[in-house]
Amino acid sequence: MNIAILGFGTVGYGVYELAQKVPEVDVKYILDLKKHDDISAKSVTDINEILNDASVDTVVELIGGHHPAYDFIVASLKSGKNVITANKLVICEHYEELTALAKENKVALRYTAAVGGGIPWLTNLERTIKTSSVHKIRGIFNGTTNYILDAMHSTSAQFEDALKEAQKLGFAEADPSSDIDGLDTKRKIAISSNIAFGIVTDSNEVNVIGIRNVTAEAIKDCEAHGYICRLIAKARRCDEGVSAWVEPTFVKNDTVYASVTQNFNHISIDADNLGYGSFFGYGAGRYPTAFTVVNDVIDVANGNKKTYNENMEKISINNDIVAHSYYIITSLVDEIKELGIKETWKYGVLTEPISIRKMHTLYAKLLEKDPKIFIAGVY
Ligand code: HSE
């Protein structure tokens, strides 16, 4: 199989290296902003050179971001080329259109590395739905935020210091907002929900709160009551509909999520027949991600032209149907009294159970008056 790699950054270079070791794969082109003389593939800067070469079966998009990645994916599918990508932003925002385009052109669209990096999560989810209904998916989908929260637990650091350390060590990016504000996690739970439940979600309906406002005091309260703080994404389907959300969560300190340290991911599934299954590993990094991308290339070379799911039911997320308690630190004490305060901890309070939608809506309002407000789901 002749492939073209678009983007020659951390992952693109990793895929180029790993692909050399696979006899049935030949890297014919590398597309990058600048030319490279020191590689065995042809170095190009114009996508049309690739699109016009009928011998290229498969385009591997590793540019990231929205444009031009989206445009190149669309053009490749329309040119009858299989597409493999790790681009969660493009897949999440154009899920229906790109899936339809792949089907129409009878080519593969695989994006296993977009969720879970080195973990074969989506391929296992894809296998699960062949025989069984999925009830729930949940877990830690983001290594950067897990690294920061783990550091705050182990060193009592404040958020800003833990973030700076994570940036110094290369775990967090210079602009960390998509990780720490939960957007990366939101896209991953939206894509996973689409496959798990056979639906098309509008990811903007997923309620999201990131970890920007977590403090050393919140972590102290959390530990004092037998919990560990993690950024958890969760989606579930029941008779009333599908719920999906991302929020800092106090998990019991004897659960698997509490034991996930550093920048690891841990994703779980509840399904008929399987019962419960769990996946643990590196969700990012050159070689874990390249490993998954190259496995997608090999699957396609072996004839897998399937899209991840056949069912594409359009639904609205319903976060009114799930409720739990929240831990809140805020100066707006009167405004949160209406929620019903179950316990007062040293730095914050624990509420009575409240629906995800109601809490997230209230949080957005309170944030305008108290930009430092921190909330975490507790269960
Ligand atoms: N930045 C992500 C993480 C990896 O830290 O997990 C890419 O989705």
XYZ file of C-alpha atoms and ligand atoms in Angstrom:
387
model
C 0.000 0.000 0.000
C 1.284 3.451 -0.932
C 0.602 6.089 1.688
C 1.090 9.837 1.956
C 1.696 11.392 5.359
C 0.325 14.919 5.809
C 2.189 16.731 8.586
C 5.715 15.918 9.696
C 5.630 16.917 13.361
C 5.927 14.705 16.429
C 3.431 12.046 15.356
C 4.001 12.391 11.592
C 7.692 11.654 12.027
C 6.881 8.727 14.322
C 4.534 7.233 11.706
C 7.197 7.694 9.005
C 9.723 5.821 11.168
C 7.375 2.960 12.161
C 5.999 2.553 8.634
C 9.546 1.751 7.361
C 9.332 -1.464 9.371
C 6.090 -2.653 7.753
C 6.827 -4.502 4.469
C 3.372 -3.985 2.947
C 3.454 -0.201 3.493
C 5.403 2.236 1.336
C 5.538 5.913 2.362
C 5.427 7.591 -1.027
C 4.953 11.240 0.019
C 5.439 13.504 3.010
C 3.520 16.772 2.865
C 4.878 19.533 5.075
C 5.147 23.326 5.009
C 8.851 22.963 4.259
C 10.701 20.526 2.006
C 12.757 17.690 3.491
C 15.782 16.363 1.568
C 16.826 13.708 4.045
C 13.898 11.280 3.728
C 13.206 8.312 1.476
C 9.688 9.575 0.607
C 9.048 12.424 -1.838
C 8.797 15.692 0.095
C 5.971 17.919 -1.176
C 4.228 21.108 -0.116
C 1.236 20.887 -2.485
C -1.605 18.453 -1.647
C -2.524 18.190 -5.348
C 0.634 16.219 -6.085
C -0.740 13.541 -3.750
C -4.370 13.778 -4.848
C -3.374 13.467 -8.522
C -1.249 10.373 -7.978
C -3.571 7.396 -8.472
C -1.009 5.045 -6.937
C -1.540 6.599 -3.480
C -4.195 4.474 -1.764
C -4.198 6.093 1.635
C -3.699 9.547 3.096
C -2.572 9.773 6.734
C -3.547 13.183 8.112
C -1.412 14.281 11.069
C -1.426 18.050 10.648
C -3.956 18.561 13.450
C -6.260 21.563 13.953
C -9.188 22.470 11.751
C -7.818 23.980 8.534
C -6.264 22.838 6.266
C -6.591 19.355 7.824
C -10.367 19.201 7.259
C -10.045 20.390 3.634
C -7.320 17.836 2.882
C -9.387 15.011 4.437
C -12.446 15.950 2.369
C -10.396 16.249 -0.838
C -8.695 12.890 -0.181
C -11.996 11.070 0.418
C -13.483 12.642 -2.699
C -10.410 11.483 -4.665
C -11.180 7.928 -3.605
C -8.347 7.647 -1.091
C -8.642 5.998 2.307
C -8.065 8.427 5.158
C -6.444 7.713 8.495
C -6.205 10.525 11.019
C -5.583 11.281 14.678
C -7.528 14.548 14.377
C -10.249 14.554 17.069
C -11.308 18.138 16.329
C -12.117 17.464 12.678
C -13.692 14.047 13.322
C -15.817 15.381 16.179
C -17.084 18.450 14.326
C -17.646 16.771 10.935
C -18.519 13.253 12.025
C -21.657 12.785 9.964
C -20.356 14.471 6.814
C -17.016 12.637 6.770
C -18.537 9.244 7.584
C -21.055 9.714 4.748
C -18.306 10.845 2.369
C -16.209 7.758 3.131
C -19.212 5.469 2.537
C -20.135 7.261 -0.684
C -16.616 6.898 -2.060
C -16.255 3.324 -0.733
C -13.067 4.157 1.137
C -11.933 3.761 4.728
C -12.022 6.507 7.338
C -10.167 5.339 10.441
C -9.267 7.514 13.444
C -8.377 5.152 16.266
C -5.552 7.395 17.513
C -7.955 10.334 17.937
C -9.208 8.889 21.238
C -6.832 7.241 23.689
C -3.612 7.706 21.639
C -1.824 4.374 22.009
C -4.827 2.571 23.508
C -6.844 0.467 21.033
C -10.047 1.868 22.519
C -12.143 2.708 19.468
C -11.337 -0.578 17.720
C -12.496 -2.491 20.788
C -15.591 -0.319 21.068
C -16.268 -1.075 17.400
C -16.023 -4.809 18.113
C -18.223 -4.547 21.201
C -21.175 -2.963 19.392
C -21.298 -5.839 16.902
C -22.786 -8.110 19.577
C -23.728 -5.995 22.578
C -25.470 -2.836 23.693
C -23.217 -0.343 25.427
C -24.693 1.241 28.554
C -21.882 3.453 29.745
C -18.399 4.687 28.834
C -16.280 6.692 31.192
C -12.802 7.488 32.313
C -9.697 9.593 32.094
C -9.189 10.601 28.449
C -6.563 13.337 28.878
C -2.979 12.836 30.012
C -2.064 16.489 30.532
C -4.810 17.160 33.068
C -4.185 13.863 34.813
C -0.512 14.742 35.145
C -1.404 18.117 36.695
C -4.000 16.698 39.117
C -1.678 13.865 40.132
C 1.112 16.386 40.783
C -1.249 18.511 42.909
C -2.073 15.460 45.028
C 1.520 14.344 45.426
C 3.183 17.751 46.017
C 0.348 19.962 47.407
C 1.185 22.420 44.612
C -1.224 25.082 43.424
C -2.641 24.640 39.903
C -0.441 27.304 38.237
C 2.763 25.733 39.599
C 1.715 22.201 38.609
C 0.851 23.482 35.115
C 4.228 25.239 34.766
C 6.017 22.057 35.815
C 3.972 20.009 33.308
C 4.926 22.503 30.570
C 8.599 22.385 31.587
C 8.590 18.587 31.319
C 6.809 18.669 27.942
C 3.534 17.104 29.157
C 1.492 20.287 28.694
C 1.587 22.475 25.600
C 2.598 26.160 25.630
C -1.099 26.968 25.067
C -2.698 24.355 27.322
C -6.279 25.643 27.099
C -7.831 22.827 25.059
C -6.527 20.306 27.589
C -7.134 22.158 30.865
C -10.528 23.551 29.816
C -11.698 20.027 28.978
C -12.236 20.584 25.220
C -9.909 17.775 24.164
C -11.763 15.445 26.545
C -15.149 16.658 25.291
C -14.240 15.749 21.705
C -13.047 12.311 22.802
C -16.226 11.481 24.735
C -18.371 12.789 21.850
C -16.584 10.575 19.282
C -16.696 7.579 21.653
C -20.428 8.165 22.298
C -21.135 8.254 18.570
C -19.600 4.824 18.161
C -20.812 3.318 21.444
C -24.443 4.347 21.024
C -24.747 4.546 17.200
C -25.570 8.236 17.285
C -24.432 11.618 16.003
C -23.908 14.075 18.843
C -23.448 17.806 18.777
C -20.396 18.028 21.024
C -21.486 21.531 22.105
C -24.289 19.841 24.054
C -21.790 17.936 26.213
C -21.539 19.802 29.536
C -17.867 20.572 30.177
C -15.902 21.994 33.075
C -12.107 21.802 33.025
C -9.535 21.927 35.817
C -8.423 25.577 35.567
C -9.964 26.511 38.948
C -8.801 23.570 41.032
C -6.841 24.700 44.103
C -4.532 23.091 46.653
C -7.315 23.696 49.214
C -9.848 21.748 47.138
C -7.355 18.889 46.855
C -6.864 18.942 50.659
C -10.636 18.730 51.235
C -10.857 15.970 48.639
C -8.151 13.855 50.307
C -9.493 14.491 53.816
C -12.775 12.819 52.807
C -11.232 9.788 51.112
C -11.276 10.968 47.495
C -8.860 11.727 44.646
C -9.612 14.413 42.037
C -9.587 13.364 38.369
C -10.971 14.920 35.157
C -13.621 12.351 34.261
C -15.682 12.139 31.084
C -18.778 10.019 31.154
C -21.565 9.081 28.733
C -24.470 6.736 29.305
C -27.530 5.562 27.466
C -30.756 4.646 29.218
C -34.449 4.582 28.236
C -34.724 8.359 28.766
C -31.825 9.212 26.426
C -28.079 9.760 26.223
C -26.151 11.856 28.739
C -22.550 13.008 28.332
C -20.402 15.314 30.415
C -16.842 16.216 31.453
C -15.989 17.598 34.878
C -13.455 17.424 37.701
C -14.629 14.517 39.815
C -13.817 13.325 43.310
C -13.482 9.556 42.935
C -13.166 7.224 45.940
C -9.481 6.672 46.688
C -9.812 2.874 46.308
C -11.173 2.981 42.736
C -9.170 2.320 39.568
C -9.356 5.952 38.477
C -7.712 7.073 41.718
C -4.729 4.841 40.935
C -4.178 6.365 37.468
C -1.109 8.553 37.959
C 1.074 10.753 35.727
C -0.120 11.253 32.153
C -1.857 7.892 31.731
C -5.406 7.403 30.409
C -7.900 4.869 31.737
C -11.152 4.289 29.834
C -13.924 1.848 30.765
C -16.997 0.375 29.162
C -20.149 -1.262 30.499
C -21.945 -3.410 27.935
C -24.222 -6.434 27.658
C -22.355 -9.754 27.659
C -18.993 -8.120 28.338
C -20.164 -6.681 31.642
C -17.251 -4.379 32.365
C -13.999 -3.794 30.487
C -11.194 -1.341 31.020
C -8.307 0.048 28.964
C -5.187 1.653 30.398
C -2.183 3.220 28.692
C -0.591 6.247 27.101
C -3.132 8.582 25.510
C -0.497 10.719 23.782
C 3.151 10.825 22.712
C 5.032 10.188 19.451
C 5.352 6.407 19.489
C 2.120 5.374 21.274
C 0.118 7.510 18.828
C 2.197 6.477 15.784
C 1.753 2.828 16.830
C -2.033 3.182 16.629
C -1.949 5.130 13.361
C 0.262 2.496 11.715
C -2.056 -0.258 13.017
C -4.915 1.572 11.270
C -2.819 1.654 8.072
C -2.227 -2.114 8.329
C -5.951 -2.770 8.978
C -6.864 -0.786 5.867
C -4.119 -2.514 3.841
C -5.723 -5.800 4.954
C -9.050 -4.686 3.513
C -10.886 -3.049 6.420
C -12.903 -0.351 4.654
C -15.605 -0.132 7.313
C -16.598 3.087 9.020
C -16.869 2.731 12.795
C -20.643 2.503 13.020
C -23.511 1.916 10.672
C -26.151 3.613 12.864
C -26.151 7.400 12.834
C -29.202 8.401 14.870
C -29.239 12.169 15.464
C -29.983 12.838 19.107
C -29.767 15.638 21.643
C -27.766 15.079 24.789
C -30.037 14.934 27.838
C -28.145 15.830 31.008
C -31.335 16.365 33.021
C -31.602 12.655 33.690
C -28.419 12.206 35.721
C -27.781 13.745 39.134
C -25.073 13.587 41.780
C -23.616 15.658 44.608
C -21.129 18.432 43.936
C -18.258 19.840 45.949
C -18.150 23.649 45.599
C -15.702 26.320 46.711
C -17.059 29.824 46.094
C -17.473 33.192 47.733
C -21.124 33.175 46.548
C -22.389 31.317 49.596
C -25.994 32.587 49.388
C -26.383 31.701 45.714
C -25.572 28.028 46.263
C -27.779 27.557 49.361
C -30.764 26.756 47.091
C -28.951 23.592 45.977
C -29.272 22.106 49.477
C -26.025 21.795 51.404
C -25.447 18.255 52.664
C -22.062 18.773 54.380
C -19.674 21.628 55.108
C -16.020 20.660 54.603
C -12.978 22.738 55.622
C -12.758 24.848 52.447
C -15.948 24.056 50.537
C -19.378 22.440 50.753
C -20.998 19.259 49.467
C -24.430 19.650 47.874
C -27.424 17.355 47.702
C -27.657 15.521 44.361
C -28.443 17.897 41.489
C -28.777 17.226 37.757
C -25.682 17.698 35.601
C -27.453 20.210 33.364
C -28.744 22.292 36.254
C -25.352 22.399 37.983
C -23.411 23.251 34.826
C -25.923 25.987 33.900
C -25.696 27.494 37.381
C -21.884 27.189 37.324
C -21.692 29.226 34.087
C -23.783 31.981 35.727
C -21.825 31.980 39.005
C -18.508 32.046 37.125
C -19.345 35.566 35.933
C -19.536 36.787 39.538
C -16.850 34.542 41.016
C -14.235 33.664 38.352
C -12.465 31.422 40.879
C -15.425 29.149 41.667
C -14.418 25.457 41.655
C -16.842 22.573 41.419
C -16.331 18.835 41.220
C -18.777 15.960 40.890
C -18.642 13.642 43.922
C -19.695 9.999 43.713
N -3.210 16.592 24.737
C -3.827 15.306 24.901
C -3.542 14.750 26.274
C -3.366 14.305 23.879
O -2.849 15.384 27.052
O -4.033 13.675 26.577
C -3.965 14.535 22.539
O -5.366 14.376 22.595
